[in-house]
Amino acid sequence: MMLDENKISGLIEETKRVKKDEIIRIIKKSMEFKPLEISEAAALLNCEDAGLVNDIKKAAKAVKEKIYGRRMVLFAPMYLSNYCVNNCSYCGFKQSNKDISRKNLTLDEVAEETLNILKSGHKRILLVAGEDLKKCSVDYIVKAIETIYKVDYKGNKIRRVNVNLAPLEHDDLVKMKNANIGTYQLFHEVFHRETYAKMHPSGPKKDYDKRISIFDKCYQAGIDDVGIGVLYGLYDYKFETLALLSQAKYLDDKYGVGPHTISIPRLEPAAGFDVSSMSKYRMTDDEFKKVVAVLRLAVPYTGIILSTRENPALRDELVELGVSQLSAGSKTEPGGYGKPREATGQFVVSDERSLDEVISALADKGFLPSFCTSCYRSLRTGESFMALSKTGHIHEFCDINGLLTFYEYLIDFASPKTRSAGMRLIEKLKPELLSAEQTERFNSYAARFDAGERDLYV
Ligand code: SAM
Ligand code: SF4
């Protein structure tokens, strides 16, 4: 993929004085769930009129509600290794950080971490590692994935392992595919080439072109479920958002299926990195809310992932505006779930609530916490997933599976307070979300859960 930086900068300039009527037209278009052109997203990002910004947010809420309902998918990251040969200036794991405590999980430790994550109630793991193929080889990562899938806690297993790893070569991507990964995530960090060069002075990550073409390699290796992202705070947020959308459009145009998810991390303090050194490009909370709303409208069918880098109050607001997946109860150091702080974490976590606390807060606001992984396991991914999604038929699976996985969580892992609030929510949502036939199915599966069966889905 070649990114036309001049075109993006030009669009930002050209759309600075777009008329009110044009903004209203774009908002109306987005309400029909039509993906926006990059120029239209630029116009929305440039809009400063408080009333219109409010309308953009309202539209984003409506689109989110229509496409995703009240479901909120939850996951936990597992850091496999904090060894790294790169020197990304913003990251605690960079090689030049000589005095941090580094750790590569052994396979036994991977199993222990998986057990700890399972015991909190999670069913999805995002496996994360620094880049050091000598210390943490692809074959080793594959063994770690196999280990994670094998661990069983009272009939509960991790049902989906997504990965966030450095760009791999074709044969290694095929190994990942064969290891049954869910999404292959990779954030470009900063699309502005000059800034990219400054932030990545050495190591393989220095190669901008290799990083930006990773998803072509993924599709060629049979991985059609990919997650893109940008690290906000390194360069102008409008430029970076439009570049991110250009990457999504490129993949959609070329392969007929765009990214499954977009991640939107913001810079956090980290070992050996003073975040105030980047204050020029700090994205404020208000700007962040607008970005999430514009992304929701621009790519309505792409999941938006928010991590525990953000504080609880802001997470609550962003969830309303378009975020569809949240990490919860996260640790960013290898081994952090069993032995916190033995190794150095990647960055500072702002939302330190447990999974149970996050779920309780979501349920209070009427959100349906979902641990569903059924699409991927029923081979509804890539093009077939998008076809279901775009015709609205995905609800037939998501709502009942969301309710079923939430029920399983409540009986196995929830605190008494969360359990009673959650059960009340399920009873409230059943008539709203399920047909008579689905209600019957839900009730019969719930009875089987009560009798000890697990992992029933449609
Ligand atoms: N090492 C691989 C890579 O760089 O692609 C894999 C993942 S890296 C451990 C995960 C992500 O953390 C990076 O892509 C980056 O966006 C993010 N990250 C690094 N330092 C951060 C910081 N100080 N604050 C917030 N996010 C950060
Ligand atoms: Fe290494 Fe990734 Fe951190 Fe860069 S962001 S130093 S590649 S772990």
Coordinates of C-alpha atoms and ligand atoms in Angstrom, one line a residue:
M1 CA 0.0 0.0 0.0
M2 CA 1.2 3.5 -0.8
L3 CA -0.2 6.3 1.3
D4 CA -0.6 9.6 -0.5
E5 CA 0.3 12.0 2.3
N6 CA -0.1 15.1 0.1
K7 CA -3.6 14.1 -0.7
I8 CA -4.5 13.7 2.9
S9 CA -2.9 17.1 3.9
G10 CA -4.7 18.7 0.9
L11 CA -8.1 17.3 2.1
I12 CA -7.6 18.7 5.6
E13 CA -7.0 22.1 4.1
E14 CA -9.8 21.9 1.5
T15 CA -12.5 20.9 4.0
K16 CA -11.7 23.5 6.6
R17 CA -14.5 25.8 5.5
V18 CA -17.1 23.3 4.4
K19 CA -20.6 24.7 4.6
K20 CA -23.2 23.7 7.2
D21 CA -25.4 22.1 4.5
E22 CA -22.6 19.8 3.4
I23 CA -22.0 18.6 6.9
I24 CA -25.7 17.9 7.3
R25 CA -25.7 16.0 4.0
I26 CA -22.8 13.9 5.2
I27 CA -24.4 13.2 8.5
K28 CA -27.6 12.1 6.7
K29 CA -25.6 9.8 4.4
S30 CA -24.0 8.2 7.4
M31 CA -27.4 7.6 9.0
E32 CA -28.0 5.2 6.1
F33 CA -25.0 3.2 7.2
K34 CA -23.1 4.1 4.0
P35 CA -19.3 4.2 4.5
L36 CA -18.0 7.8 4.1
E37 CA -15.4 9.0 1.6
I38 CA -12.1 10.1 3.1
S39 CA -13.0 13.7 2.1
E40 CA -16.3 13.5 3.9
A41 CA -14.6 12.2 7.1
A42 CA -12.2 15.1 6.7
A43 CA -15.1 17.6 6.6
L44 CA -16.6 16.1 9.8
L45 CA -13.2 16.1 11.6
N46 CA -12.8 19.8 10.7
C47 CA -16.2 20.8 11.9
E48 CA -16.0 23.1 14.9
D49 CA -19.6 24.3 15.1
A50 CA -20.7 23.0 18.5
G51 CA -24.3 22.3 17.4
L52 CA -23.1 20.3 14.4
V53 CA -20.5 18.4 16.4
N54 CA -23.3 17.4 18.7
D55 CA -25.3 16.2 15.7
I56 CA -22.3 14.1 14.6
K57 CA -22.1 12.5 18.0
K58 CA -25.9 11.9 18.0
A59 CA -25.6 10.2 14.6
A60 CA -22.7 8.1 15.8
K61 CA -24.7 6.9 18.8
A62 CA -27.7 6.0 16.5
V63 CA -25.5 4.1 14.1
K64 CA -23.7 2.3 16.9
E65 CA -27.1 1.4 18.5
K66 CA -28.5 0.1 15.2
I67 CA -25.5 -2.0 14.1
Y68 CA -24.1 -3.2 17.5
G69 CA -27.2 -2.9 19.7
R70 CA -26.1 -2.8 23.4
R71 CA -23.5 -5.5 23.0
M72 CA -20.0 -4.8 24.3
V73 CA -17.3 -7.4 23.6
L74 CA -14.6 -7.9 26.3
F75 CA -11.1 -9.2 26.2
A76 CA -7.8 -9.3 28.1
P77 CA -4.3 -8.8 26.7
M78 CA -1.6 -11.3 27.6
Y79 CA 2.0 -10.1 27.3
L80 CA 4.2 -13.0 26.3
S81 CA 7.5 -11.2 26.2
N82 CA 8.8 -7.7 26.8
Y83 CA 12.2 -8.3 25.0
C84 CA 12.5 -6.1 22.0
V85 CA 15.1 -5.2 19.4
N86 CA 13.4 -2.0 18.4
N87 CA 13.7 1.5 19.8
C88 CA 10.3 3.0 19.5
S89 CA 10.8 6.2 21.4
Y90 CA 7.4 6.0 23.2
C91 CA 7.5 2.3 24.4
G92 CA 8.7 1.0 27.8
F93 CA 10.0 -2.2 26.1
K94 CA 12.5 -0.4 23.8
Q95 CA 15.9 -2.0 23.6
S96 CA 17.7 1.1 24.9
N97 CA 15.8 0.7 28.2
K98 CA 18.7 -1.3 29.7
D99 CA 17.5 -1.3 33.3
I100 CA 13.9 -2.6 33.0
S101 CA 13.1 -6.0 34.1
R102 CA 12.5 -8.3 31.1
K103 CA 10.7 -11.6 30.9
N104 CA 9.7 -14.2 28.4
L105 CA 6.9 -16.4 29.7
T106 CA 7.7 -20.1 29.8
L107 CA 5.0 -22.3 28.4
D108 CA 4.1 -23.2 32.0
E109 CA 3.8 -19.6 32.8
V110 CA 1.6 -19.1 29.7
A111 CA -0.7 -21.8 31.1
E112 CA -0.7 -20.2 34.5
E113 CA -1.5 -16.7 33.1
T114 CA -4.3 -18.3 31.0
L115 CA -5.7 -19.9 34.1
N116 CA -5.7 -16.6 35.9
I117 CA -7.4 -14.8 33.0
L118 CA -10.0 -17.6 32.7
K119 CA -10.7 -17.4 36.5
S120 CA -11.7 -13.8 36.0
G121 CA -14.2 -14.8 33.4
H122 CA -12.6 -13.8 30.1
K123 CA -12.9 -16.0 27.0
R124 CA -10.8 -13.9 24.6
I125 CA -7.1 -13.1 24.8
L126 CA -5.1 -10.7 22.8
L127 CA -1.5 -12.1 22.8
V128 CA 1.1 -9.3 22.7
A129 CA 4.9 -9.4 22.4
G130 CA 7.9 -7.2 21.7
E131 CA 9.8 -8.0 18.6
D132 CA 12.8 -10.3 19.2
L133 CA 12.7 -13.4 17.1
K134 CA 15.8 -14.8 18.9
K135 CA 14.2 -14.6 22.3
C136 CA 10.6 -15.2 21.2
S137 CA 10.5 -17.1 17.9
V138 CA 7.4 -17.6 15.8
D139 CA 7.5 -21.4 16.6
Y140 CA 7.5 -20.4 20.3
I141 CA 4.5 -18.1 19.8
V142 CA 2.7 -20.9 18.1
K143 CA 3.3 -23.1 21.0
A144 CA 2.1 -20.4 23.4
I145 CA -1.1 -20.1 21.4
E146 CA -1.6 -23.9 21.5
T147 CA -1.0 -23.8 25.2
I148 CA -3.6 -21.1 25.7
Y149 CA -6.3 -23.0 23.8
K150 CA -5.6 -26.1 25.9
V151 CA -6.1 -24.7 29.4
D152 CA -9.4 -25.7 31.0
Y153 CA -10.9 -24.1 34.0
K154 CA -14.1 -26.0 35.1
G155 CA -15.2 -26.4 31.5
N156 CA -14.2 -22.9 30.5
K157 CA -11.6 -22.3 27.9
I158 CA -10.2 -19.4 25.9
R159 CA -12.2 -19.5 22.7
R160 CA -10.3 -16.9 20.7
V161 CA -6.7 -15.8 20.7
N162 CA -6.1 -12.6 18.7
V163 CA -2.5 -11.5 18.3
N164 CA -0.6 -8.1 18.2
L165 CA 2.8 -9.0 16.9
A166 CA 5.4 -7.4 14.7
P167 CA 5.1 -7.9 10.9
L168 CA 5.8 -11.5 10.0
E169 CA 6.9 -13.2 6.7
H170 CA 4.5 -15.3 4.6
D171 CA 5.4 -18.7 6.0
D172 CA 5.2 -17.4 9.6
L173 CA 1.8 -15.9 8.8
V174 CA 0.6 -19.2 7.5
K175 CA 1.8 -20.8 10.8
M176 CA -0.3 -18.2 12.7
K177 CA -3.3 -19.0 10.5
N178 CA -2.8 -22.7 11.2
A179 CA -2.5 -22.0 14.9
N180 CA -6.1 -20.7 14.8
I181 CA -5.6 -17.1 15.6
G182 CA -8.6 -14.8 15.5
T183 CA -7.6 -11.3 14.4
Y184 CA -4.0 -10.3 13.4
Q185 CA -3.6 -6.8 14.8
L186 CA -0.9 -4.4 13.9
F187 CA -0.9 -0.7 14.5
H188 CA 1.0 1.5 12.1
E189 CA 1.6 3.9 15.0
V190 CA 2.1 7.0 12.9
F191 CA 1.4 7.3 9.2
H192 CA 3.2 10.6 8.8
R193 CA 6.5 9.3 7.3
E194 CA 8.8 11.9 8.7
T195 CA 7.5 11.4 12.2
Y196 CA 7.6 7.6 11.8
A197 CA 11.3 7.9 11.0
K198 CA 11.9 10.0 14.1
M199 CA 10.0 7.6 16.4
H200 CA 11.5 4.4 15.1
P201 CA 15.2 5.1 14.8
S202 CA 16.5 1.6 14.7
G203 CA 15.6 -2.1 14.5
P204 CA 13.3 -3.8 11.9
K205 CA 10.4 -1.5 12.8
K206 CA 12.3 1.3 11.1
D207 CA 11.0 0.0 7.8
Y208 CA 7.8 2.0 7.2
D209 CA 7.0 0.3 3.9
K210 CA 7.2 -3.2 5.4
R211 CA 4.9 -2.3 8.2
I212 CA 2.3 -0.7 6.0
S213 CA 2.2 -3.7 3.6
I214 CA 1.7 -6.3 6.4
F215 CA -2.0 -6.8 5.7
D216 CA -1.4 -7.6 2.0
K217 CA 0.8 -10.4 3.3
C218 CA -1.9 -11.4 5.7
Y219 CA -4.6 -11.8 3.1
Q220 CA -2.1 -13.7 0.8
A221 CA -1.4 -16.0 3.7
G222 CA -5.2 -16.7 4.2
I223 CA -5.7 -14.3 7.2
D224 CA -8.7 -12.3 6.3
D225 CA -9.4 -11.0 9.8
V226 CA -7.1 -8.1 10.5
G227 CA -7.1 -5.2 12.9
I228 CA -5.5 -1.8 12.1
G229 CA -4.7 1.0 14.5
V230 CA -2.8 4.2 15.1
L231 CA -1.1 5.5 18.2
Y232 CA -2.6 8.9 18.8
G233 CA -0.3 11.6 20.1
L234 CA 2.6 11.2 17.8
Y235 CA 1.3 13.4 15.0
D236 CA -1.7 15.5 14.0
Y237 CA -4.8 13.5 14.9
K238 CA -6.8 14.6 11.8
F239 CA -4.0 13.4 9.5
E240 CA -3.7 10.1 11.3
T241 CA -7.4 9.4 11.3
L242 CA -7.7 10.0 7.6
A243 CA -4.6 7.9 7.0
L244 CA -6.2 5.1 9.0
L245 CA -9.4 5.3 7.1
S246 CA -7.3 5.3 3.8
Q247 CA -5.8 2.0 5.0
A248 CA -9.2 0.6 5.7
K249 CA -10.5 1.7 2.3
Y250 CA -7.5 0.3 0.5
L251 CA -8.1 -3.2 2.1
D252 CA -11.8 -3.1 1.4
D253 CA -11.2 -2.0 -2.3
K254 CA -8.5 -4.6 -2.9
Y255 CA -9.7 -7.6 -1.0
G256 CA -13.5 -7.0 -0.8
V257 CA -13.2 -7.0 3.0
G258 CA -12.0 -4.2 5.2
P259 CA -10.4 -4.5 8.6
H260 CA -12.4 -6.3 11.2
T261 CA -11.3 -3.8 13.9
I262 CA -9.7 -0.4 14.4
S263 CA -7.7 0.2 17.6
I264 CA -7.3 3.7 18.9
P265 CA -4.6 3.8 21.6
R266 CA -3.5 7.2 22.9
L267 CA 0.1 7.7 24.2
E268 CA 0.6 6.9 27.8
P269 CA 3.6 7.5 30.1
A270 CA 6.1 4.6 29.8
A271 CA 9.5 3.7 31.2
G272 CA 12.1 5.9 29.5
F273 CA 9.5 8.0 27.9
D274 CA 8.3 11.4 29.0
V275 CA 4.8 11.9 27.5
S276 CA 5.0 15.6 27.9
S277 CA 7.8 15.7 25.3
M278 CA 5.0 15.0 22.7
S279 CA 2.6 17.6 24.1
K280 CA 2.3 19.3 20.7
Y281 CA 0.2 16.5 19.3
R282 CA -1.7 15.5 22.4
M283 CA -5.3 14.7 21.4
T284 CA -7.7 16.2 24.0
D285 CA -10.6 14.2 25.3
D286 CA -13.0 16.3 23.3
E287 CA -11.0 15.7 20.1
F288 CA -10.9 12.0 21.0
K289 CA -14.7 11.8 21.3
K290 CA -15.1 13.5 17.9
V291 CA -12.6 11.0 16.3
V292 CA -14.5 8.0 17.7
A293 CA -17.8 9.4 16.4
V294 CA -16.3 10.1 12.9
L295 CA -14.8 6.6 12.8
R296 CA -18.1 5.1 13.7
L297 CA -19.8 7.0 10.9
A298 CA -17.1 6.5 8.3
V299 CA -16.7 2.7 8.7
P300 CA -20.0 1.6 10.4
Y301 CA -19.3 -2.1 10.2
T302 CA -15.8 -2.1 11.6
G303 CA -15.3 -2.8 15.3
I304 CA -13.6 -0.1 17.4
I305 CA -11.4 -1.3 20.2
L306 CA -10.6 0.8 23.3
S307 CA -8.0 -0.3 25.9
T308 CA -7.5 0.4 29.6
R309 CA -5.1 3.2 28.6
E310 CA -8.2 5.4 29.1
N311 CA -9.9 6.2 32.4
P312 CA -13.3 4.8 33.3
A313 CA -15.3 8.0 32.9
L314 CA -14.0 8.6 29.4
R315 CA -14.3 4.9 28.4
D316 CA -18.0 5.1 29.4
E317 CA -18.5 8.1 27.0
L318 CA -16.6 6.6 24.1
V319 CA -18.6 3.3 24.4
E320 CA -21.8 5.3 23.7
L321 CA -20.2 7.0 20.7
G322 CA -19.0 4.0 18.9
V323 CA -16.5 1.7 20.7
S324 CA -17.6 -1.9 20.4
Q325 CA -14.8 -3.8 22.2
L326 CA -13.1 -3.1 25.5
S327 CA -10.2 -4.7 27.3
A328 CA -10.8 -5.1 31.0
G329 CA -8.8 -6.0 34.1
S330 CA -5.6 -5.7 31.9
K331 CA -2.0 -6.2 32.9
T332 CA 0.7 -5.0 30.5
E333 CA 3.7 -6.9 31.9
P334 CA 4.5 -10.5 31.1
G335 CA 3.2 -12.6 34.0
G336 CA 1.2 -9.7 35.3
Y337 CA -2.0 -11.6 36.1
G338 CA -0.2 -14.1 38.5
K339 CA 2.9 -12.2 39.6
P340 CA 2.2 -8.4 39.1
R341 CA 5.1 -6.1 38.7
E342 CA 7.8 -8.8 38.5
A343 CA 8.5 -7.6 35.0
T344 CA 8.2 -4.0 33.6
G345 CA 4.9 -3.1 31.9
Q346 CA 4.6 -1.5 28.5
F347 CA 2.8 1.6 29.6
V348 CA 0.7 2.9 32.5
V349 CA -2.9 1.5 32.7
S350 CA -5.6 4.2 33.6
D351 CA -8.6 1.9 34.1
E352 CA -7.6 -0.5 36.9
R353 CA -11.0 -1.9 37.6
S354 CA -11.4 -5.7 37.6
L355 CA -13.5 -7.4 34.9
D356 CA -16.3 -7.8 37.3
E357 CA -16.3 -4.0 38.1
V358 CA -16.3 -3.1 34.4
I359 CA -19.1 -5.6 33.7
S360 CA -21.2 -4.2 36.6
A361 CA -20.7 -0.7 35.3
L362 CA -21.7 -1.7 31.7
A363 CA -24.8 -3.6 33.0
D364 CA -25.9 -0.6 35.0
K365 CA -25.9 1.4 31.8
G366 CA -27.9 -1.2 30.0
F367 CA -25.0 -2.6 27.9
L368 CA -24.9 -6.3 27.3
P369 CA -21.3 -7.6 28.0
S370 CA -20.5 -10.3 25.4
F371 CA -17.9 -13.0 25.4
C372 CA -19.2 -14.3 22.1
T373 CA -16.7 -15.9 19.7
S374 CA -19.2 -17.8 17.7
C375 CA -18.7 -16.1 14.2
Y376 CA -15.1 -17.0 14.1
R377 CA -15.7 -20.5 15.3
S378 CA -18.5 -21.0 12.8
L379 CA -16.3 -19.7 10.1
R380 CA -18.3 -16.5 9.7
T381 CA -15.3 -14.2 9.1
G382 CA -14.0 -11.9 6.4
E383 CA -16.4 -11.6 3.5
S384 CA -19.1 -13.8 4.9
F385 CA -19.1 -11.9 8.1
M386 CA -19.3 -8.5 6.3
A387 CA -22.2 -9.8 4.1
L388 CA -24.2 -10.8 7.2
S389 CA -23.2 -7.6 9.0
K390 CA -24.2 -5.3 6.1
T391 CA -27.6 -6.9 5.6
G392 CA -28.4 -6.7 9.3
H393 CA -28.6 -10.5 9.7
I394 CA -25.7 -10.6 12.1
H395 CA -28.1 -9.6 14.9
E396 CA -29.7 -13.1 14.6
F397 CA -26.4 -14.5 16.0
C398 CA -25.0 -11.7 18.1
D399 CA -27.9 -11.0 20.4
I400 CA -28.6 -14.5 21.5
N401 CA -24.9 -15.4 21.7
G402 CA -24.2 -12.3 23.7
L403 CA -27.0 -13.2 26.1
L404 CA -25.8 -16.8 26.4
T405 CA -22.2 -15.9 27.0
F406 CA -23.2 -13.2 29.6
Y407 CA -25.4 -15.8 31.4
E408 CA -22.4 -18.2 31.5
Y409 CA -20.2 -15.5 32.9
L410 CA -22.8 -14.6 35.6
I411 CA -23.2 -18.1 36.9
D412 CA -19.5 -18.9 36.9
F413 CA -17.6 -15.7 37.8
A414 CA -19.7 -12.7 38.8
S415 CA -19.9 -11.3 42.3
P416 CA -23.3 -11.6 43.9
K417 CA -24.1 -7.9 43.2
T418 CA -23.1 -8.2 39.5
R419 CA -24.9 -11.5 39.2
S420 CA -28.3 -10.1 40.3
A421 CA -28.0 -6.9 38.2
G422 CA -26.9 -9.0 35.2
M423 CA -29.7 -11.5 35.5
R424 CA -32.2 -8.6 35.7
L425 CA -30.7 -7.1 32.6
I426 CA -30.9 -10.5 30.7
E427 CA -34.6 -10.7 31.6
K428 CA -35.2 -7.2 30.4
L429 CA -33.3 -7.7 27.1
K430 CA -34.7 -11.1 26.2
P431 CA -38.1 -9.8 24.9
E432 CA -36.4 -6.8 23.2
L433 CA -33.8 -8.8 21.4
L434 CA -35.1 -12.3 20.8
S435 CA -37.8 -13.9 18.7
A436 CA -40.1 -16.4 20.4
E437 CA -38.1 -19.2 18.9
Q438 CA -34.8 -17.7 20.0
T439 CA -36.2 -17.2 23.5
E440 CA -37.1 -20.9 23.7
R441 CA -33.6 -21.7 22.6
F442 CA -32.0 -19.4 25.1
N443 CA -34.1 -20.9 27.9
S444 CA -33.1 -24.4 27.0
Y445 CA -29.4 -23.5 26.7
A446 CA -29.5 -21.7 30.0
A447 CA -31.0 -24.8 31.7
R448 CA -28.2 -26.8 30.2
F449 CA -25.6 -24.3 31.6
D450 CA -27.3 -24.6 35.0
A451 CA -26.8 -28.4 34.7
G452 CA -23.1 -28.0 34.1
E453 CA -22.7 -27.8 30.3
R454 CA -20.6 -25.0 28.8
D455 CA -19.9 -23.3 25.5
L456 CA -23.3 -23.6 23.8
Y457 CA -23.8 -21.1 21.0
V458 CA -25.6 -20.6 17.7
Ligands
SAM1 N1 5.9 -5.0 19.3 C1 4.8 -5.1 18.4 C2 4.6 -3.8 17.6 O1 5.2 -2.9 18.0 O2 3.8 -3.9 16.7 C3 3.6 -5.6 19.1 C4 2.8 -4.8 19.9 S1 3.3 -3.5 21.0 C5 3.8 -4.4 22.4 C6 1.6 -3.0 21.2 C7 1.3 -1.5 20.9 O3 1.4 -0.8 22.1 C8 2.1 -0.8 19.9 O4 1.7 -1.1 18.6 C9 1.9 0.7 20.3 O5 0.8 1.2 19.5 C10 1.4 0.6 21.7 N2 2.2 1.4 22.6 C11 3.6 1.3 22.8 N3 4.0 2.3 23.7 C12 2.9 2.9 24.1 C13 2.6 4.0 25.1 N4 3.6 4.6 25.7 N5 1.4 4.4 25.3 C14 0.3 3.8 24.6 N6 0.5 2.8 23.7 C15 1.7 2.3 23.5
SF4_2 FE1 9.1 -3.1 20.7 FE2 6.5 -2.9 19.9 FE3 7.5 -1.5 22.0 FE4 8.2 -0.9 19.6 S1 6.1 -0.8 20.4 S2 9.6 -1.1 21.4 S3 8.3 -2.8 18.6 S4 7.3 -3.7 21.8

